[in-house]
PDB file of C-alpha atoms and ligand atoms in Angstrom:
ATOM      1  CA  UNK A   1      31.821  60.074  41.166  1.00 90.00           C
ATOM      2  CA  UNK A   2      34.800  57.834  40.632  1.00 91.00           C
ATOM      3  CA  UNK A   3      37.324  57.196  43.422  1.00 92.00           C
ATOM      4  CA  UNK A   4      40.912  56.421  42.488  1.00 91.00           C
ATOM      5  CA  UNK A   5      43.690  55.329  44.799  1.00 90.00           C
ATOM      6  CA  UNK A   6      46.431  54.053  42.487  1.00 88.00           C
ATOM      7  CA  UNK A   7      48.514  56.569  40.572  1.00 87.00           C
ATOM      8  CA  UNK A   8      48.467  54.210  37.574  1.00 87.00           C
ATOM      9  CA  UNK A   9      44.661  54.412  37.420  1.00 90.00           C
ATOM     10  CA  UNK A  10      44.632  58.206  37.460  1.00 91.00           C
ATOM     11  CA  UNK A  11      45.745  58.814  33.863  1.00 89.00           C
ATOM     12  CA  UNK A  12      43.092  56.606  32.242  1.00 88.00           C
ATOM     13  CA  UNK A  13      40.403  58.015  34.551  1.00 89.00           C
ATOM     14  CA  UNK A  14      41.362  61.600  33.636  1.00 87.00           C
ATOM     15  CA  UNK A  15      41.476  60.692  29.956  1.00 84.00           C
ATOM     16  CA  UNK A  16      37.981  59.334  30.218  1.00 85.00           C
ATOM     17  CA  UNK A  17      36.829  62.446  32.081  1.00 86.00           C
ATOM     18  CA  UNK A  18      38.167  64.721  29.417  1.00 82.00           C
ATOM     19  CA  UNK A  19      36.502  62.644  26.749  1.00 79.00           C
ATOM     20  CA  UNK A  20      39.818  62.288  24.944  1.00 54.00           C
ATOM     21  CA  UNK A  21      43.383  61.432  25.954  1.00 45.00           C
ATOM     22  CA  UNK A  22      45.123  63.958  28.203  1.00 47.00           C
ATOM     23  CA  UNK A  23      47.690  64.297  25.439  1.00 49.00           C
ATOM     24  CA  UNK A  24      44.974  66.140  23.533  1.00 43.00           C
ATOM     25  CA  UNK A  25      44.659  68.658  26.314  1.00 50.00           C
ATOM     26  CA  UNK A  26      42.518  71.613  25.411  1.00 52.00           C
ATOM     27  CA  UNK A  27      40.402  69.651  22.986  1.00 66.00           C
ATOM     28  CA  UNK A  28      38.618  67.577  25.587  1.00 79.00           C
ATOM     29  CA  UNK A  29      36.627  68.643  28.610  1.00 91.00           C
ATOM     30  CA  UNK A  30      38.409  71.094  30.888  1.00 93.00           C
ATOM     31  CA  UNK A  31      39.371  70.009  34.390  1.00 95.00           C
ATOM     32  CA  UNK A  32      39.461  71.970  37.654  1.00 97.00           C
ATOM     33  CA  UNK A  33      41.502  70.576  40.533  1.00 98.00           C
ATOM     34  CA  UNK A  34      40.648  71.062  44.206  1.00 98.00           C
ATOM     35  CA  UNK A  35      43.516  69.704  46.346  1.00 98.00           C
ATOM     36  CA  UNK A  36      42.507  68.980  49.959  1.00 98.00           C
ATOM     37  CA  UNK A  37      43.677  67.132  53.024  1.00 98.00           C
ATOM     38  CA  UNK A  38      40.155  65.825  53.655  1.00 98.00           C
ATOM     39  CA  UNK A  39      38.027  66.414  56.781  1.00 96.00           C
ATOM     40  CA  UNK A  40      35.908  68.464  54.436  1.00 98.00           C
ATOM     41  CA  UNK A  41      33.632  71.306  55.457  1.00 98.00           C
ATOM     42  CA  UNK A  42      31.587  74.006  53.743  1.00 98.00           C
ATOM     43  CA  UNK A  43      34.773  75.901  52.859  1.00 98.00           C
ATOM     44  CA  UNK A  44      35.965  72.960  50.760  1.00 98.00           C
ATOM     45  CA  UNK A  45      32.525  72.615  49.217  1.00 98.00           C
ATOM     46  CA  UNK A  46      32.701  76.272  48.135  1.00 98.00           C
ATOM     47  CA  UNK A  47      35.907  75.333  46.276  1.00 98.00           C
ATOM     48  CA  UNK A  48      34.138  72.403  44.590  1.00 98.00           C
ATOM     49  CA  UNK A  49      31.210  74.638  43.641  1.00 98.00           C
ATOM     50  CA  UNK A  50      33.484  77.306  42.181  1.00 98.00           C
ATOM     51  CA  UNK A  51      35.477  74.590  40.389  1.00 98.00           C
ATOM     52  CA  UNK A  52      32.238  73.443  38.744  1.00 97.00           C
ATOM     53  CA  UNK A  53      31.654  76.977  37.463  1.00 98.00           C
ATOM     54  CA  UNK A  54      35.166  77.235  36.049  1.00 97.00           C
ATOM     55  CA  UNK A  55      35.613  73.882  34.278  1.00 95.00           C
ATOM     56  CA  UNK A  56      33.653  71.020  32.725  1.00 94.00           C
ATOM     57  CA  UNK A  57      34.934  68.414  35.189  1.00 95.00           C
ATOM     58  CA  UNK A  58      35.897  68.652  38.839  1.00 97.00           C
ATOM     59  CA  UNK A  59      38.705  66.553  40.305  1.00 97.00           C
ATOM     60  CA  UNK A  60      39.486  66.615  44.049  1.00 98.00           C
ATOM     61  CA  UNK A  61      42.396  65.086  45.878  1.00 98.00           C
ATOM     62  CA  UNK A  62      42.470  63.980  49.497  1.00 98.00           C
ATOM     63  CA  UNK A  63      45.959  63.540  50.872  1.00 98.00           C
ATOM     64  CA  UNK A  64      47.244  64.403  54.332  1.00 98.00           C
ATOM     65  CA  UNK A  65      50.662  65.472  53.158  1.00 98.00           C
ATOM     66  CA  UNK A  66      53.343  64.464  55.686  1.00 98.00           C
ATOM     67  CA  UNK A  67      55.884  66.842  54.104  1.00 98.00           C
ATOM     68  CA  UNK A  68      54.025  69.927  55.277  1.00 98.00           C
ATOM     69  CA  UNK A  69      53.886  68.908  58.955  1.00 97.00           C
ATOM     70  CA  UNK A  70      56.919  69.549  61.146  1.00 93.00           C
ATOM     71  CA  UNK A  71      57.906  67.064  63.851  1.00 92.00           C
ATOM     72  CA  UNK A  72      55.582  67.520  66.825  1.00 91.00           C
ATOM     73  CA  UNK A  73      52.729  68.957  64.737  1.00 93.00           C
ATOM     74  CA  UNK A  74      49.349  67.280  64.295  1.00 93.00           C
ATOM     75  CA  UNK A  75      50.044  64.866  61.409  1.00 96.00           C
ATOM     76  CA  UNK A  76      48.976  61.823  63.425  1.00 94.00           C
ATOM     77  CA  UNK A  77      45.805  63.314  64.819  1.00 94.00           C
ATOM     78  CA  UNK A  78      44.791  65.258  61.695  1.00 95.00           C
ATOM     79  CA  UNK A  79      41.133  64.239  61.157  1.00 95.00           C
ATOM     80  CA  UNK A  80      40.632  61.523  58.538  1.00 95.00           C
ATOM     81  CA  UNK A  81      37.067  60.927  57.363  1.00 96.00           C
ATOM     82  CA  UNK A  82      37.317  59.313  53.943  1.00 95.00           C
ATOM     83  CA  UNK A  83      33.793  57.920  53.654  1.00 96.00           C
ATOM     84  CA  UNK A  84      32.078  61.165  54.747  1.00 97.00           C
ATOM     85  CA  UNK A  85      34.405  63.182  52.521  1.00 98.00           C
ATOM     86  CA  UNK A  86      33.628  61.014  49.488  1.00 97.00           C
ATOM     87  CA  UNK A  87      29.886  61.370  50.119  1.00 98.00           C
ATOM     88  CA  UNK A  88      30.190  65.165  50.407  1.00 98.00           C
ATOM     89  CA  UNK A  89      32.241  65.389  47.217  1.00 98.00           C
ATOM     90  CA  UNK A  90      29.790  63.231  45.286  1.00 98.00           C
ATOM     91  CA  UNK A  91      26.860  65.321  46.518  1.00 98.00           C
ATOM     92  CA  UNK A  92      28.750  68.506  45.612  1.00 98.00           C
ATOM     93  CA  UNK A  93      29.181  67.461  41.983  1.00 97.00           C
ATOM     94  CA  UNK A  94      32.807  66.299  42.053  1.00 98.00           C
ATOM     95  CA  UNK A  95      33.522  63.918  39.164  1.00 96.00           C
ATOM     96  CA  UNK A  96      36.661  62.198  40.404  1.00 97.00           C
ATOM     97  CA  UNK A  97      38.444  61.998  43.737  1.00 97.00           C
ATOM     98  CA  UNK A  98      42.030  60.845  43.955  1.00 97.00           C
ATOM     99  CA  UNK A  99      43.230  59.638  47.342  1.00 97.00           C
ATOM    100  CA  UNK A 100      46.878  58.730  46.842  1.00 96.00           C
ATOM    101  CA  UNK A 101      48.979  57.063  49.508  1.00 95.00           C
ATOM    102  CA  UNK A 102      52.205  58.614  50.767  1.00 96.00           C
ATOM    103  CA  UNK A 103      54.254  55.894  49.052  1.00 95.00           C
ATOM    104  CA  UNK A 104      52.651  56.682  45.700  1.00 94.00           C
ATOM    105  CA  UNK A 105      53.546  60.341  45.955  1.00 96.00           C
ATOM    106  CA  UNK A 106      56.856  59.873  47.756  1.00 97.00           C
ATOM    107  CA  UNK A 107      58.242  56.466  46.797  1.00 96.00           C
ATOM    108  CA  UNK A 108      61.394  55.171  48.442  1.00 97.00           C
ATOM    109  CA  UNK A 109      64.310  57.346  47.397  1.00 98.00           C
ATOM    110  CA  UNK A 110      62.181  60.464  46.772  1.00 98.00           C
ATOM    111  CA  UNK A 111      64.668  63.305  47.160  1.00 98.00           C
ATOM    112  CA  UNK A 112      63.167  66.457  45.666  1.00 98.00           C
ATOM    113  CA  UNK A 113      62.185  69.517  47.662  1.00 98.00           C
ATOM    114  CA  UNK A 114      60.319  72.397  46.013  1.00 98.00           C
ATOM    115  CA  UNK A 115      61.060  75.663  47.769  1.00 98.00           C
ATOM    116  CA  UNK A 116      59.587  79.049  46.876  1.00 98.00           C
ATOM    117  CA  UNK A 117      61.965  81.616  48.351  1.00 97.00           C
ATOM    118  CA  UNK A 118      60.881  84.979  49.765  1.00 96.00           C
ATOM    119  CA  UNK A 119      57.131  84.731  49.947  1.00 97.00           C
ATOM    120  CA  UNK A 120      57.345  81.442  51.917  1.00 97.00           C
ATOM    121  CA  UNK A 121      59.629  82.804  54.561  1.00 97.00           C
ATOM    122  CA  UNK A 122      57.593  85.201  56.710  1.00 97.00           C
ATOM    123  CA  UNK A 123      54.500  84.610  58.834  1.00 98.00           C
ATOM    124  CA  UNK A 124      53.408  80.964  58.736  1.00 98.00           C
ATOM    125  CA  UNK A 125      56.695  80.085  57.053  1.00 98.00           C
ATOM    126  CA  UNK A 126      58.619  81.481  60.015  1.00 97.00           C
ATOM    127  CA  UNK A 127      56.293  79.850  62.548  1.00 96.00           C
ATOM    128  CA  UNK A 128      56.291  76.501  60.724  1.00 96.00           C
ATOM    129  CA  UNK A 129      59.726  76.020  59.112  1.00 96.00           C
ATOM    130  CA  UNK A 130      59.563  73.747  56.057  1.00 97.00           C
ATOM    131  CA  UNK A 131      55.769  73.910  55.865  1.00 98.00           C
ATOM    132  CA  UNK A 132      55.571  75.738  52.544  1.00 98.00           C
ATOM    133  CA  UNK A 133      58.260  73.543  50.977  1.00 98.00           C
ATOM    134  CA  UNK A 134      55.995  70.604  51.781  1.00 98.00           C
ATOM    135  CA  UNK A 135      52.986  72.409  50.323  1.00 98.00           C
ATOM    136  CA  UNK A 136      54.837  73.489  47.155  1.00 98.00           C
ATOM    137  CA  UNK A 137      56.238  69.994  46.635  1.00 98.00           C
ATOM    138  CA  UNK A 138      52.899  68.232  46.929  1.00 98.00           C
ATOM    139  CA  UNK A 139      50.940  70.829  44.960  1.00 98.00           C
ATOM    140  CA  UNK A 140      53.428  70.622  42.101  1.00 98.00           C
ATOM    141  CA  UNK A 141      53.128  66.822  42.127  1.00 98.00           C
ATOM    142  CA  UNK A 142      49.323  66.991  42.169  1.00 98.00           C
ATOM    143  CA  UNK A 143      49.286  69.515  39.314  1.00 98.00           C
ATOM    144  CA  UNK A 144      51.650  67.403  37.215  1.00 96.00           C
ATOM    145  CA  UNK A 145      49.622  64.241  37.866  1.00 95.00           C
ATOM    146  CA  UNK A 146      46.250  65.777  37.022  1.00 96.00           C
ATOM    147  CA  UNK A 147      47.169  68.538  34.516  1.00 95.00           C
ATOM    148  CA  UNK A 148      44.149  70.725  35.318  1.00 97.00           C
ATOM    149  CA  UNK A 149      43.317  73.949  33.502  1.00 96.00           C
ATOM    150  CA  UNK A 150      42.287  75.522  36.830  1.00 98.00           C
ATOM    151  CA  UNK A 151      43.310  74.836  40.438  1.00 98.00           C
ATOM    152  CA  UNK A 152      41.401  76.275  43.375  1.00 98.00           C
ATOM    153  CA  UNK A 153      42.593  77.102  46.897  1.00 98.00           C
ATOM    154  CA  UNK A 154      40.915  78.759  49.861  1.00 98.00           C
ATOM    155  CA  UNK A 155      41.821  82.319  50.844  1.00 98.00           C
ATOM    156  CA  UNK A 156      41.979  81.317  54.513  1.00 98.00           C
ATOM    157  CA  UNK A 157      45.462  79.995  53.744  1.00 98.00           C
ATOM    158  CA  UNK A 158      46.329  83.316  52.185  1.00 98.00           C
ATOM    159  CA  UNK A 159      50.091  82.830  52.256  1.00 98.00           C
ATOM    160  CA  UNK A 160      49.727  79.331  50.802  1.00 98.00           C
ATOM    161  CA  UNK A 161      47.752  80.829  47.927  1.00 98.00           C
ATOM    162  CA  UNK A 162      50.493  83.429  47.331  1.00 98.00           C
ATOM    163  CA  UNK A 163      53.196  80.731  47.428  1.00 98.00           C
ATOM    164  CA  UNK A 164      51.303  78.596  44.897  1.00 98.00           C
ATOM    165  CA  UNK A 165      50.720  81.580  42.602  1.00 98.00           C
ATOM    166  CA  UNK A 166      54.457  82.303  42.670  1.00 98.00           C
ATOM    167  CA  UNK A 167      55.313  78.628  42.034  1.00 98.00           C
ATOM    168  CA  UNK A 168      52.977  78.469  39.036  1.00 98.00           C
ATOM    169  CA  UNK A 169      54.271  81.783  37.667  1.00 98.00           C
ATOM    170  CA  UNK A 170      57.947  80.915  38.123  1.00 98.00           C
ATOM    171  CA  UNK A 171      57.650  77.490  36.505  1.00 97.00           C
ATOM    172  CA  UNK A 172      55.286  78.665  33.768  1.00 96.00           C
ATOM    173  CA  UNK A 173      52.757  75.978  34.632  1.00 97.00           C
ATOM    174  CA  UNK A 174      49.742  76.102  32.304  1.00 96.00           C
ATOM    175  CA  UNK A 175      47.146  76.332  35.062  1.00 98.00           C
ATOM    176  CA  UNK A 176      45.031  79.221  36.346  1.00 98.00           C
ATOM    177  CA  UNK A 177      45.214  79.514  40.138  1.00 98.00           C
ATOM    178  CA  UNK A 178      41.955  80.717  41.678  1.00 98.00           C
ATOM    179  CA  UNK A 179      41.495  81.872  45.282  1.00 98.00           C
ATOM    180  CA  UNK A 180      38.075  81.310  46.832  1.00 98.00           C
ATOM    181  CA  UNK A 181      36.793  83.518  49.697  1.00 98.00           C
ATOM    182  CA  UNK A 182      36.759  82.233  53.274  1.00 98.00           C
ATOM    183  CA  UNK A 183      33.572  80.545  54.493  1.00 98.00           C
ATOM    184  CA  UNK A 184      32.726  81.410  58.101  1.00 98.00           C
ATOM    185  CA  UNK A 185      30.517  80.031  60.846  1.00 98.00           C
ATOM    186  CA  UNK A 186      27.577  82.211  61.899  1.00 98.00           C
ATOM    187  CA  UNK A 187      29.693  83.864  64.637  1.00 97.00           C
ATOM    188  CA  UNK A 188      32.490  84.709  62.190  1.00 98.00           C
ATOM    189  CA  UNK A 189      35.053  81.968  62.880  1.00 98.00           C
ATOM    190  CA  UNK A 190      36.650  80.850  59.613  1.00 98.00           C
ATOM    191  CA  UNK A 191      35.884  77.200  58.841  1.00 98.00           C
ATOM    192  CA  UNK A 192      38.891  74.938  59.222  1.00 97.00           C
ATOM    193  CA  UNK A 193      39.341  71.199  59.620  1.00 96.00           C
ATOM    194  CA  UNK A 194      41.376  72.037  62.730  1.00 95.00           C
ATOM    195  CA  UNK A 195      38.369  73.697  64.435  1.00 97.00           C
ATOM    196  CA  UNK A 196      37.386  70.126  65.344  1.00 95.00           C
ATOM    197  CA  UNK A 197      40.263  70.127  67.873  1.00 96.00           C
ATOM    198  CA  UNK A 198      38.711  72.975  69.885  1.00 97.00           C
ATOM    199  CA  UNK A 199      36.954  72.195  73.174  1.00 97.00           C
ATOM    200  CA  UNK A 200      33.562  73.868  73.674  1.00 97.00           C
ATOM    201  CA  UNK A 201      35.224  76.545  75.767  1.00 97.00           C
ATOM    202  CA  UNK A 202      37.998  77.134  73.222  1.00 98.00           C
ATOM    203  CA  UNK A 203      35.421  77.275  70.438  1.00 98.00           C
ATOM    204  CA  UNK A 204      33.638  80.097  72.295  1.00 98.00           C
ATOM    205  CA  UNK A 205      36.898  81.993  72.739  1.00 97.00           C
ATOM    206  CA  UNK A 206      38.052  81.379  69.164  1.00 98.00           C
ATOM    207  CA  UNK A 207      35.639  83.972  67.833  1.00 98.00           C
ATOM    208  CA  UNK A 208      37.970  86.623  69.288  1.00 98.00           C
ATOM    209  CA  UNK A 209      40.237  85.977  66.294  1.00 98.00           C
ATOM    210  CA  UNK A 210      37.876  87.236  63.555  1.00 98.00           C
ATOM    211  CA  UNK A 211      36.581  89.882  65.942  1.00 98.00           C
ATOM    212  CA  UNK A 212      40.089  91.229  66.611  1.00 98.00           C
ATOM    213  CA  UNK A 213      40.687  91.405  62.857  1.00 98.00           C
ATOM    214  CA  UNK A 214      37.354  93.155  62.223  1.00 98.00           C
ATOM    215  CA  UNK A 215      38.045  95.715  64.950  1.00 98.00           C
ATOM    216  CA  UNK A 216      41.564  96.328  63.661  1.00 98.00           C
ATOM    217  CA  UNK A 217      40.242  96.762  60.121  1.00 98.00           C
ATOM    218  CA  UNK A 218      37.703  99.343  61.277  1.00 98.00           C
ATOM    219  CA  UNK A 219      40.398 101.224  63.226  1.00 97.00           C
ATOM    220  CA  UNK A 220      42.857 101.163  60.312  1.00 97.00           C
ATOM    221  CA  UNK A 221      40.174 102.489  57.966  1.00 95.00           C
ATOM    222  CA  UNK A 222      39.395 105.301  60.397  1.00 95.00           C
ATOM    223  CA  UNK A 223      43.051 106.223  60.322  1.00 90.00           C
ATOM    224  CA  UNK A 224      43.153 107.892  63.757  1.00 94.00           C
ATOM    225  CA  UNK A 225      45.880 105.724  65.221  1.00 97.00           C
ATOM    226  CA  UNK A 226      49.153 104.319  63.875  1.00 97.00           C
ATOM    227  CA  UNK A 227      48.821 100.812  62.416  1.00 97.00           C
ATOM    228  CA  UNK A 228      51.359  99.483  64.956  1.00 97.00           C
ATOM    229  CA  UNK A 229      49.138 100.646  67.848  1.00 98.00           C
ATOM    230  CA  UNK A 230      46.089  99.022  66.272  1.00 98.00           C
ATOM    231  CA  UNK A 231      47.907  95.723  65.730  1.00 98.00           C
ATOM    232  CA  UNK A 232      49.146  95.767  69.340  1.00 98.00           C
ATOM    233  CA  UNK A 233      45.545  96.253  70.505  1.00 98.00           C
ATOM    234  CA  UNK A 234      44.463  93.268  68.382  1.00 98.00           C
ATOM    235  CA  UNK A 235      47.181  91.123  69.978  1.00 98.00           C
ATOM    236  CA  UNK A 236      46.040  92.245  73.433  1.00 98.00           C
ATOM    237  CA  UNK A 237      42.466  91.323  72.507  1.00 98.00           C
ATOM    238  CA  UNK A 238      43.628  87.792  71.618  1.00 98.00           C
ATOM    239  CA  UNK A 239      45.628  87.427  74.835  1.00 98.00           C
ATOM    240  CA  UNK A 240      42.579  88.563  76.830  1.00 98.00           C
ATOM    241  CA  UNK A 241      40.495  85.881  75.091  1.00 97.00           C
ATOM    242  CA  UNK A 242      42.954  83.186  76.187  1.00 97.00           C
ATOM    243  CA  UNK A 243      45.097  82.788  73.063  1.00 97.00           C
ATOM    244  CA  UNK A 244      48.480  81.672  74.350  1.00 93.00           C
ATOM    245  CA  UNK A 245      50.881  81.862  71.451  1.00 95.00           C
ATOM    246  CA  UNK A 246      50.395  84.646  68.951  1.00 98.00           C
ATOM    247  CA  UNK A 247      52.599  84.050  65.930  1.00 98.00           C
ATOM    248  CA  UNK A 248      51.623  87.268  64.181  1.00 98.00           C
ATOM    249  CA  UNK A 249      48.988  89.943  63.721  1.00 98.00           C
ATOM    250  CA  UNK A 250      50.017  91.906  60.656  1.00 98.00           C
ATOM    251  CA  UNK A 251      48.910  94.296  57.950  1.00 98.00           C
ATOM    252  CA  UNK A 252      50.492  93.075  54.717  1.00 98.00           C
ATOM    253  CA  UNK A 253      50.655  93.979  51.055  1.00 97.00           C
ATOM    254  CA  UNK A 254      48.113  91.592  49.500  1.00 96.00           C
ATOM    255  CA  UNK A 255      50.460  90.640  46.649  1.00 94.00           C
ATOM    256  CA  UNK A 256      53.907  90.469  48.254  1.00 95.00           C
ATOM    257  CA  UNK A 257      52.858  89.781  51.869  1.00 97.00           C
ATOM    258  CA  UNK A 258      55.438  92.337  53.019  1.00 97.00           C
ATOM    259  CA  UNK A 259      54.350  94.164  56.188  1.00 97.00           C
ATOM    260  CA  UNK A 260      53.011  97.681  55.606  1.00 97.00           C
ATOM    261  CA  UNK A 261      52.145 100.492  57.987  1.00 94.00           C
ATOM    262  CA  UNK A 262      49.943 102.645  55.786  1.00 93.00           C
ATOM    263  CA  UNK A 263      46.900 101.666  53.821  1.00 91.00           C
ATOM    264  CA  UNK A 264      48.105 102.826  50.407  1.00 91.00           C
ATOM    265  CA  UNK A 265      47.494  99.628  48.394  1.00 94.00           C
ATOM    266  CA  UNK A 266      45.467  96.442  48.417  1.00 96.00           C
ATOM    267  CA  UNK A 267      46.161  94.947  51.825  1.00 97.00           C
ATOM    268  CA  UNK A 268      45.325  91.984  54.001  1.00 98.00           C
ATOM    269  CA  UNK A 269      45.078  91.898  57.743  1.00 98.00           C
ATOM    270  CA  UNK A 270      46.266  88.476  58.897  1.00 98.00           C
ATOM    271  CA  UNK A 271      46.765  86.673  62.179  1.00 98.00           C
ATOM    272  CA  UNK A 272      47.844  83.297  63.542  1.00 98.00           C
ATOM    273  CA  UNK A 273      47.483  82.319  67.166  1.00 98.00           C
ATOM    274  CA  UNK A 274      47.020  79.219  69.289  1.00 97.00           C
ATOM    275  CA  UNK A 275      44.268  78.328  71.697  1.00 97.00           C
ATOM    276  CA  UNK A 276      45.452  75.383  73.745  1.00 94.00           C
ATOM    277  CA  UNK A 277      47.008  72.997  71.240  1.00 93.00           C
ATOM    278  CA  UNK A 278      45.088  74.371  68.259  1.00 96.00           C
ATOM    279  CA  UNK A 279      46.736  76.872  65.940  1.00 96.00           C
ATOM    280  CA  UNK A 280      44.222  79.050  64.078  1.00 98.00           C
ATOM    281  CA  UNK A 281      44.847  81.409  61.186  1.00 98.00           C
ATOM    282  CA  UNK A 282      42.587  84.021  59.641  1.00 98.00           C
ATOM    283  CA  UNK A 283      42.753  87.056  57.400  1.00 98.00           C
ATOM    284  CA  UNK A 284      40.531  89.763  55.947  1.00 98.00           C
ATOM    285  CA  UNK A 285      40.880  92.114  53.031  1.00 97.00           C
ATOM    286  CA  UNK A 286      41.279  95.860  53.328  1.00 94.00           C
TER     287      UNK A 286
HETATM  288  O1  PAF B 301      45.295  73.618  52.022  1.00 56.72           O
HETATM  289  C1  PAF B 301      45.448  72.386  52.108  1.00 56.72           C
HETATM  290  O2  PAF B 301      44.538  71.637  52.438  1.00 56.72           O
HETATM  291  C2  PAF B 301      46.816  71.785  51.803  1.00 56.72           C
HETATM  292  O3  PAF B 301      47.835  72.614  52.225  1.00 56.72           O
HETATM  293  C3  PAF B 301      46.983  71.408  50.329  1.00 56.72           C
HETATM  294  C4  PAF B 301      46.900  72.620  49.419  1.00 56.72           C
HETATM  295  C5  PAF B 301      45.909  70.401  49.936  1.00 56.72           C
HETATM  296  C6  PAF B 301      48.343  70.750  50.111  1.00 56.72           C
HETATM  297  O4  PAF B 301      48.494  69.623  50.903  1.00 56.72           O
END
């Protein structure tokens, strides 16, 4: 696996990977991109594995994107484990990892903000103003720099996936966006780089999040109670487990992310809540 840091080195490395110049796109090897912020876990490795099934070459990026963190969030303490990440990527069959610096992606004078209206605004967008602009801006830059045929994102960040799909559709970008199912610990907690922040006690309590979603899903499927009552019970379950700030527990249309109160289409049950200083998100399909 090759590791690239300089933007200038990326083009030649990609050209070599494809077997021909990137100008001859489509005639060389196909490339799948897995953008990450590092601190990799089995969820990321599932993306790399799926990328390997979908394209000839797998490119990953590791970049803790300052634009998607609001002031006071965890940008400074976000886990950074470059050497371990590189070893995991190499073992997982990644061909090239690009680890740009912030100045390469956002040089002095950088003034562009990519904003996907509507779908960015609810849920995590409301709880973390500006977050999805930061995500859309960096993802667009990463896609332009690497020109992959396929780009893969985890379904844990379900709204992020929807925002990126909309971005790609609106701009007509020639890339297929693929969502990869959530990977969970044995007790059901969705893997996340932020789980590392949890104390042992918080980690034990955190399992209430997937459990509350599972229970709500079962109740919604049974159809005996109004959805609003079921969602209120899920919130109460989280409060009882020690979650302090509950940003949302919602049943949403899987495509538009609009809240729904009857199960008459493909839906997603999603929640975001904080245990101590750690904000966790999760979602399941209905
Ligand atoms: O999901 C993430 O890790 C990040 O939001 C992403 C897509 C790499 C953009 O920084």
